[in-house]
Coordinates of C-alpha atoms and ligand atoms in Angstrom, one line a residue:
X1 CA -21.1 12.7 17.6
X2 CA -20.4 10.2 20.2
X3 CA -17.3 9.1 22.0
X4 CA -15.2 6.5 19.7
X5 CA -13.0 3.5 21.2
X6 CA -9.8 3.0 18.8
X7 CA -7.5 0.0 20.4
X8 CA -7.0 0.5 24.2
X9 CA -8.3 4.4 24.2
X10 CA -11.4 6.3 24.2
X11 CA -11.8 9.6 22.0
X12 CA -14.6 12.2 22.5
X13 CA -15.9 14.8 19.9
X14 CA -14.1 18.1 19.6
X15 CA -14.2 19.4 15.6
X16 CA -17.1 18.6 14.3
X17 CA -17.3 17.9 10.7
X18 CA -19.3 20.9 9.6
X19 CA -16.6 22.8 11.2
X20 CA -14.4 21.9 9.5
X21 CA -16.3 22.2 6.2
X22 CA -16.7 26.1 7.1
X23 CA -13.1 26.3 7.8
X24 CA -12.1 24.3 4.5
X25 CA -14.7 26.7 2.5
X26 CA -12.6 30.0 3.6
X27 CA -9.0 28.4 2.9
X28 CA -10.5 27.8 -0.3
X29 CA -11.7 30.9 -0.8
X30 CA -8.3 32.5 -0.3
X31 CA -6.4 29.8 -2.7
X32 CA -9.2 30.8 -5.4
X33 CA -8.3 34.1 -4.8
X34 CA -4.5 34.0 -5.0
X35 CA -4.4 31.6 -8.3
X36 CA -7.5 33.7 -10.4
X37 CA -5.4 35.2 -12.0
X38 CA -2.2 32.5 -12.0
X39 CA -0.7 32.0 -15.2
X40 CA 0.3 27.9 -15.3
X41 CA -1.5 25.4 -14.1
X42 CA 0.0 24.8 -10.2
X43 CA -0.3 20.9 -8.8
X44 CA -2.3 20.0 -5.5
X45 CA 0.2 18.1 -3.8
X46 CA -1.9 15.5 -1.3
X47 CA 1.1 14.4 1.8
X48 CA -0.1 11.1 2.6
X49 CA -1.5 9.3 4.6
X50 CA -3.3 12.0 6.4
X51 CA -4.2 14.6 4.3
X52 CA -6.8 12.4 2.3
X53 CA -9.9 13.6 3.6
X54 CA -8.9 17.1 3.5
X55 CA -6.9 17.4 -0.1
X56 CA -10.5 15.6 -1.6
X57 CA -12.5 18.5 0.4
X58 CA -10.3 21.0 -0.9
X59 CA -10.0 19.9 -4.3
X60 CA -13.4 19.9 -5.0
X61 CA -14.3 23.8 -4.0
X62 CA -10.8 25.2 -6.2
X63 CA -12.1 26.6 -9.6
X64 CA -9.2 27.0 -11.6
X65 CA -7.5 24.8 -13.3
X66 CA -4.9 22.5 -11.1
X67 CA -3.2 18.7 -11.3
X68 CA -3.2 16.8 -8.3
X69 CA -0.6 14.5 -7.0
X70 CA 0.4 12.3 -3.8
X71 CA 3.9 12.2 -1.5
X72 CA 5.1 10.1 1.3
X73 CA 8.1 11.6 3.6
X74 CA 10.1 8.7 4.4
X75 CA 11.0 8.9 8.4
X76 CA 14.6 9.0 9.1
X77 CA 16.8 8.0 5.9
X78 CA 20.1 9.5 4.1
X79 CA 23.2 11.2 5.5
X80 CA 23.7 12.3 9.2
X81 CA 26.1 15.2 8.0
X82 CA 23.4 17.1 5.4
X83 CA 21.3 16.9 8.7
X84 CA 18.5 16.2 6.1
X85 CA 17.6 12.8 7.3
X86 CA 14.5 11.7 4.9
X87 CA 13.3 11.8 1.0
X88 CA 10.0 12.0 -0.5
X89 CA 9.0 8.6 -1.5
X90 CA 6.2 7.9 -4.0
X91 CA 5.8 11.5 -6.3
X92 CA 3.8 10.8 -9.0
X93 CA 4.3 13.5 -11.3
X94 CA 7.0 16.0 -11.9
X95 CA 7.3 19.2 -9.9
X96 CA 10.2 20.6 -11.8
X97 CA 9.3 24.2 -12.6
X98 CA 6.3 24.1 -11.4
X99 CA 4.3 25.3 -8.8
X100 CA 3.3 23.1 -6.0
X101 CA 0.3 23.7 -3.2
X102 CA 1.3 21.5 -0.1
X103 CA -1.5 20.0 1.6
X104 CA -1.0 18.6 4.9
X105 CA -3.4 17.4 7.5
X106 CA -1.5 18.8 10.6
X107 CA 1.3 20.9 11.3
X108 CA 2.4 21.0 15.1
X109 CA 6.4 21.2 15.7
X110 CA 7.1 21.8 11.9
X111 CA 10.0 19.2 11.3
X112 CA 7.6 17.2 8.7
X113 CA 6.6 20.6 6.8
X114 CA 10.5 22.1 6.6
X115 CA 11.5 19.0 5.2
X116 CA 9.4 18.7 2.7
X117 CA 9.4 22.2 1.6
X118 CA 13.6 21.9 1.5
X119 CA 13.2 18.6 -0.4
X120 CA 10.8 19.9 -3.0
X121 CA 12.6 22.9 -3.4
X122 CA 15.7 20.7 -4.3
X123 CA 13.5 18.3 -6.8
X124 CA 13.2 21.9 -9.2
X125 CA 9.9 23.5 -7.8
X126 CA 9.8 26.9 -8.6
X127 CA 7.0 27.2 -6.2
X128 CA 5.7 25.9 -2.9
X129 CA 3.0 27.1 -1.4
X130 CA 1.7 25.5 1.8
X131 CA -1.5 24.6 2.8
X132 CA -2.6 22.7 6.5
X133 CA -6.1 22.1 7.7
X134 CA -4.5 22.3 11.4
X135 CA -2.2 24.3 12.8
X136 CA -0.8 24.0 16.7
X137 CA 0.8 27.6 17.0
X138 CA 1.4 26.6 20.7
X139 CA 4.2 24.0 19.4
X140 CA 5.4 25.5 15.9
X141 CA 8.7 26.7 16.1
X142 CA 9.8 27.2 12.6
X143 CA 10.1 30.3 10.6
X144 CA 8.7 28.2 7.3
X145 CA 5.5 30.6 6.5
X146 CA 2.3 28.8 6.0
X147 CA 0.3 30.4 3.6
X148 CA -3.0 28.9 4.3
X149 CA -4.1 27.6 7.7
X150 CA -7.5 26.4 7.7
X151 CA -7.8 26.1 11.8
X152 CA -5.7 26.7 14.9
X153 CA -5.8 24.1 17.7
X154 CA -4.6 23.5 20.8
X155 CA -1.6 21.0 21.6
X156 CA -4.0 18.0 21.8
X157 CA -3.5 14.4 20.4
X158 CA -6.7 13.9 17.9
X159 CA -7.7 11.2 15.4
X160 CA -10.2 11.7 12.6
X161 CA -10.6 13.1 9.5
X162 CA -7.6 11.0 8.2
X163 CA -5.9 11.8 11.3
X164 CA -4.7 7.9 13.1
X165 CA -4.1 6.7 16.0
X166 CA -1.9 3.6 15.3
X167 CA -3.3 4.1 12.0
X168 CA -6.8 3.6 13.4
X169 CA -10.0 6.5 13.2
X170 CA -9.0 7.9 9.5
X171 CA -12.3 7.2 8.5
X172 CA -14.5 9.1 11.0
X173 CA -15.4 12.7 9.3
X174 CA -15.3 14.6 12.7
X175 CA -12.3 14.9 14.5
X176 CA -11.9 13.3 18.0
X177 CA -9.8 14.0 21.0
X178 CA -7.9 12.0 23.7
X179 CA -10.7 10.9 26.7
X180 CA -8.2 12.8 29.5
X181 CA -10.4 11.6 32.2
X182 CA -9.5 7.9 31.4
X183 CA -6.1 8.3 30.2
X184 CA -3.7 6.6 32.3
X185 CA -0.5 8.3 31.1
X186 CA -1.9 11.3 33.6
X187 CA -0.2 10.0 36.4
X188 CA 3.2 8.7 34.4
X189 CA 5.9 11.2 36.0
X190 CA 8.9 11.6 33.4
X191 CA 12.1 12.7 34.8
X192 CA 15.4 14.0 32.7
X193 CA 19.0 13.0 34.5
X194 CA 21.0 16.2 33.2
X195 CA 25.0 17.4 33.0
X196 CA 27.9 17.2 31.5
X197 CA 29.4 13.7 30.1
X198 CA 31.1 11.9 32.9
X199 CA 28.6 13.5 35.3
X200 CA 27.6 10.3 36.9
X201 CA 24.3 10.4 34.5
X202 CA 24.2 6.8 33.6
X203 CA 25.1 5.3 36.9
X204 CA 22.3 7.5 39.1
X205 CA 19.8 6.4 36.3
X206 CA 20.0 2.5 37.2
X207 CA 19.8 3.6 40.9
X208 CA 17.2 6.0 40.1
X209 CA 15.2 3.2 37.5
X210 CA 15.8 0.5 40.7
X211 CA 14.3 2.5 43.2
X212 CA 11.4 4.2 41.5
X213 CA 10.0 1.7 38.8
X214 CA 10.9 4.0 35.8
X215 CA 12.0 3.7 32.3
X216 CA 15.8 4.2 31.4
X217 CA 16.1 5.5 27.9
X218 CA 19.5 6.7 27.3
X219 CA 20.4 8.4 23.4
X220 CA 23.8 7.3 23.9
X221 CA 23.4 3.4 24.4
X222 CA 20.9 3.5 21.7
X223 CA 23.2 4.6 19.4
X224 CA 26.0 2.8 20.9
X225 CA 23.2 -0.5 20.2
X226 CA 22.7 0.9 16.3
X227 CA 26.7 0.8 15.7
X228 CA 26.8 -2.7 17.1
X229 CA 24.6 -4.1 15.2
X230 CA 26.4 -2.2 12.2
X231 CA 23.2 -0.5 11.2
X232 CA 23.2 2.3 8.4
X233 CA 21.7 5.0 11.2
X234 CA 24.6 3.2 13.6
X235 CA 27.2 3.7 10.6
X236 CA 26.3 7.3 10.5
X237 CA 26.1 8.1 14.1
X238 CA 29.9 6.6 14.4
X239 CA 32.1 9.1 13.2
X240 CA 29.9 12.0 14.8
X241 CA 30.2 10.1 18.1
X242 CA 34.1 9.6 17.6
X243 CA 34.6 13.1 17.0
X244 CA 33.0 14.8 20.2
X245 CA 29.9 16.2 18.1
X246 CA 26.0 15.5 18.2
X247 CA 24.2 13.3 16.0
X248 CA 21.3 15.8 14.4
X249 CA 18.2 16.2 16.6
X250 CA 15.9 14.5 14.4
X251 CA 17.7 11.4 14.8
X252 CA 17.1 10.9 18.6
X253 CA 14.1 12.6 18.6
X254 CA 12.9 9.7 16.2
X255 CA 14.4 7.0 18.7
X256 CA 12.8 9.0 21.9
X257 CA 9.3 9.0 19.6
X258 CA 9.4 5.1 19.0
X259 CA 10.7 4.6 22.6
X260 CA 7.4 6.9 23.7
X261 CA 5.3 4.5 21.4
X262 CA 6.5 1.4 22.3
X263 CA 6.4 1.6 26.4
X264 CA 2.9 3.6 27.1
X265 CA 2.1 1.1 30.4
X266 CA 5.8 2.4 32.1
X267 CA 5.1 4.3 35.2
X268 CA 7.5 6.9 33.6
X269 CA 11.1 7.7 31.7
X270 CA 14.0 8.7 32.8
X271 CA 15.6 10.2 30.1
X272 CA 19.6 10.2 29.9
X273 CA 21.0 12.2 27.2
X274 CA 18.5 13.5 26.1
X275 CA 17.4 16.7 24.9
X276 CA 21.4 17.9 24.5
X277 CA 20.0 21.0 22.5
X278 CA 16.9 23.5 23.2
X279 CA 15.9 22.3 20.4
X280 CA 15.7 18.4 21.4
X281 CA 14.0 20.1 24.9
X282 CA 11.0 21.4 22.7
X283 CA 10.4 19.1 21.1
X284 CA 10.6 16.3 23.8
X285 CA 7.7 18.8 25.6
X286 CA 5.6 18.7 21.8
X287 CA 5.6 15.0 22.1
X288 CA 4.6 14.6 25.2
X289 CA 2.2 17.2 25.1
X290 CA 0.8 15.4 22.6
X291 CA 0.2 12.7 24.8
X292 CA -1.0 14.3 28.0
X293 CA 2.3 14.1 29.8
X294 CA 5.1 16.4 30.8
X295 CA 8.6 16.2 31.9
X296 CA 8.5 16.3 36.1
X297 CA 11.8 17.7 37.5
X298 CA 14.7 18.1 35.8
X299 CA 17.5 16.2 38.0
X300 CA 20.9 18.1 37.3
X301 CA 24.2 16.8 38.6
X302 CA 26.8 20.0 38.4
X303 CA 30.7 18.8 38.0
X304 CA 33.8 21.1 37.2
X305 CA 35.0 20.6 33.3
X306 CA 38.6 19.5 35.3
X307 CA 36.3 16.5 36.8
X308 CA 34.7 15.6 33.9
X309 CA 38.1 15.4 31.8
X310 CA 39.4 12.7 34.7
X311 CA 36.4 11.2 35.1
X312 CA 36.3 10.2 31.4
X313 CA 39.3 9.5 30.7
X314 CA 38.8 6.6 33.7
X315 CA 36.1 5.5 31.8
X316 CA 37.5 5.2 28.5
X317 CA 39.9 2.2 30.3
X318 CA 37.0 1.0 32.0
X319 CA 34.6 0.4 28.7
X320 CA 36.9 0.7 25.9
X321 CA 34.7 4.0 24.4
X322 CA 36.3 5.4 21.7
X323 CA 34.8 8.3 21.8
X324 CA 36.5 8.6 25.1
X325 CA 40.1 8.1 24.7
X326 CA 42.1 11.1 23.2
X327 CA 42.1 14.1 25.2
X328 CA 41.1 16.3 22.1
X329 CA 38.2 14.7 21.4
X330 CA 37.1 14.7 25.3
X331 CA 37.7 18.2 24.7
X332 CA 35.5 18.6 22.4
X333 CA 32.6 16.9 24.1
X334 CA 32.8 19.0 26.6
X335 CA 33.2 22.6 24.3
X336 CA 29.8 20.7 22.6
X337 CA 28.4 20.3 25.9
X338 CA 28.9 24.1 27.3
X339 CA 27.7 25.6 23.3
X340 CA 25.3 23.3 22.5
X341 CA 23.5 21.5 26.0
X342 CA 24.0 23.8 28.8
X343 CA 21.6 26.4 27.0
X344 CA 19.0 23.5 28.0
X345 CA 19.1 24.8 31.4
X346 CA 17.7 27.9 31.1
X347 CA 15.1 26.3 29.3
X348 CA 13.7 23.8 32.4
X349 CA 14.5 26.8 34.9
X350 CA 12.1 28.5 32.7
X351 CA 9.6 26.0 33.2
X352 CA 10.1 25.7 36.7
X353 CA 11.0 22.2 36.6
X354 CA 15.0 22.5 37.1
X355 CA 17.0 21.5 40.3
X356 CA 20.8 20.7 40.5
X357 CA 22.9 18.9 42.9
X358 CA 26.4 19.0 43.1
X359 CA 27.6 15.9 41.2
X360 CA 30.7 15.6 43.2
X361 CA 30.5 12.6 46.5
X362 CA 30.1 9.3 46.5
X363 CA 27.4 7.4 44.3
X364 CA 25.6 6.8 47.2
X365 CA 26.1 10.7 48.5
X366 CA 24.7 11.8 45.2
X367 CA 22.1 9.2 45.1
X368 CA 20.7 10.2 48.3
X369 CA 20.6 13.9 47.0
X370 CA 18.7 12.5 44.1
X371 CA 16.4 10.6 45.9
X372 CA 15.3 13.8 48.3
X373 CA 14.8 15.6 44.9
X374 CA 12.5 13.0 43.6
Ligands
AMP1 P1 26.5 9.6 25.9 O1 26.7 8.1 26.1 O2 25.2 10.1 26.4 O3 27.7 10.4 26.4 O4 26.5 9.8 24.3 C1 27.5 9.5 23.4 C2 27.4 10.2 22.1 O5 26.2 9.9 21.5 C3 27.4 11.7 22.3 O6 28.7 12.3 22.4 C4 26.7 12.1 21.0 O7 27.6 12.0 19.9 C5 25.7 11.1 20.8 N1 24.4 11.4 21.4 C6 23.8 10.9 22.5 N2 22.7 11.5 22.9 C7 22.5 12.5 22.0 C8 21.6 13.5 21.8 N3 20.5 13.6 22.6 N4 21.7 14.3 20.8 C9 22.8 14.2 19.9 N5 23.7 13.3 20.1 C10 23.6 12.4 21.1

């Protein structure tokens, strides 16, 4: 096994293939045992594109009688209010009443593997068991039980063994990790501009982006972009928006992810808006994790709710937002902000990366306070 170059990175060894062939051999054994005795005839459900290599490894050491099938899981399609934001695309055979086996290449946060299990359980299975070559316990934080788990790895980003990288290194039989000592996103430093709406997030950010070279990515103008352009994700997100409330998690996450993808040169982000829920926070550390990278400090700008009401309501004049304009629904951003984001808090304090500054000053005063912080 020797290092591999895929596009603009370099990936050394770290599974090797006859590993992972023990590894297969024993989640086989323990499917063979659980079905000897089945009564029906269960279907091997392949979840492409990744799981290739490993569904054909498995398939060939199961010795009782199964079909085999192929899914796709769309990324981010149907209603904002189910919270269930994609469909399985591409099933080739029936699953009503039947008993499916999930296999899946790689399970880290979990998101893929709920929604699939939900979705197949609403398409008439009567059965789904679930099956991963990898697992990353560090970053799964689902209750969903996996019944077979062919290896545990660390919170690494790998390719091989049908696992991509820009849909690159399927192909190579071992599995390869991330070159760390040449990976230049080591010394990108990611920041998070935190607080209540109205806090002053937006305006520090451009001072903050000016001064240090970084990356704005603010959840709110992207929406704001998506209902512009009258997209259906921006027809969605509007009435959510109008009303106070959070669009679901998945939905920003998926525009933080592409965001992620499409800038790796940037010195760093400076995320604005984003993660509004614990949950948004963990998985914003999975995927950068995933690439090498963490979330630096945690710059916090603390206002009174009496402060934030004005200071919205100014802005609603100023920019015509109408999610801004009648008191109730300012209300209501904020009630969302203390139930649903200030939990996030406790999260960075926990991870010693949290520091606050009291949001009230001048733009300049506050900038300053930001800038020591930096
Ligand atoms: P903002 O401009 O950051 O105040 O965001 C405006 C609205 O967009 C919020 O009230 C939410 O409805 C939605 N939104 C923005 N960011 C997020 C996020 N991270 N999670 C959920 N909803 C968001």
């Amino acid at each position: 096994m020797n290092k591999i170059h895929l596009k603009d990175k370099d990936f050394v060894p770290y599974i090797s293939y006859e590993q992972l062939e023990k590894a297969i051999d024993a989640v086989a054994e323990r499917i063979n045992h659980d079905f000897k005795d089945f009564d029906g005839i269960p279907i091997v459900l392949c979840v492409l594109n990744g799981s290739i290599l490993f569904t054909g490894e498995l398939m060939k050491r199961l010795d009782f009688p199964c079909e085999f099938s192929s899914v796709r899981l769309s990324s981010y399609e149907g209603t904002l209010s189910t919270g269930i934001t994609r469909k399985v695309l591409g099933l080739t055979s029936s699953i009503k009443g039947r008993t499916v086996i999930v296999v899946e290449d790689i399970v880290d946060t979990g998101k893929t593997i709920t929604d699939l299990y939900a979705l197949l359980r609403d398409a008439g299975a009567a059965n789904v068991k679930i099956c991963t070559m990898l697992l990353k316990p560090e970053v799964y934080k689902k209750d969903l039980k996996l019944d077979y788990v062919a290896m545990e790895i660390e919170n690494r980003f790998i390719v091989g063994f049908g696992l991509d990288y820009d849909q690159l290194g399927r192909n190579y039989k071992d599995i390869y990790i991330l070159d760390t000592d040449k990976k230049p996103a080591k010394t990108m430093k990611h920041y998070l501009i935190f607080g209540p709406p109205g806090a002053g997030k937006g305006t520090q950010a451009a001072r903050l982006v000016e001064r240090y070279g970084l990356r704005h990515v603010s959840t709110g103008d992207l929406l704001r972009r998506e209902i512009a352009a009258g997209t259906p994700l921006g027809l969605q997100a509007k009435s959510l928006i109008d009303n106070g409330e959070l669009v679901p998690d998945s939905v920003v996450e998926g525009m933080i992810a592409s965001e992620l993808d499409t800038h790796p040169d940037v010195k760093g982000f400076i995320f604005d808006g984003f993660p509004r829920t614990t949950a948004q926070a963990e998985h914003l550390d999975a995927m950068l994790a995933a690439r090498g990278q963490k979330i630096d400090t945690v710059l916090s700008l603390a206002i009174p709710d009496e402060t934030v009401f004005e200071r919205i309501r100014h802005r609603a004049e100023v920019e015509n937002r109408v999610d801004d304009t009648k008191p109730e629904i300012i209300r209501n951003r904020i009630d969302t902000y203390h139930a649903k984001t200030e939990p996030v808090i406790s999260y960075y304090k926990g991870r010693g990366v949290y520091k606050e500054v009291d949001g009230l000053g001048t733009i300049d005063e506050v900038f300053d306070k930001l800038c020591a912080l930096m």
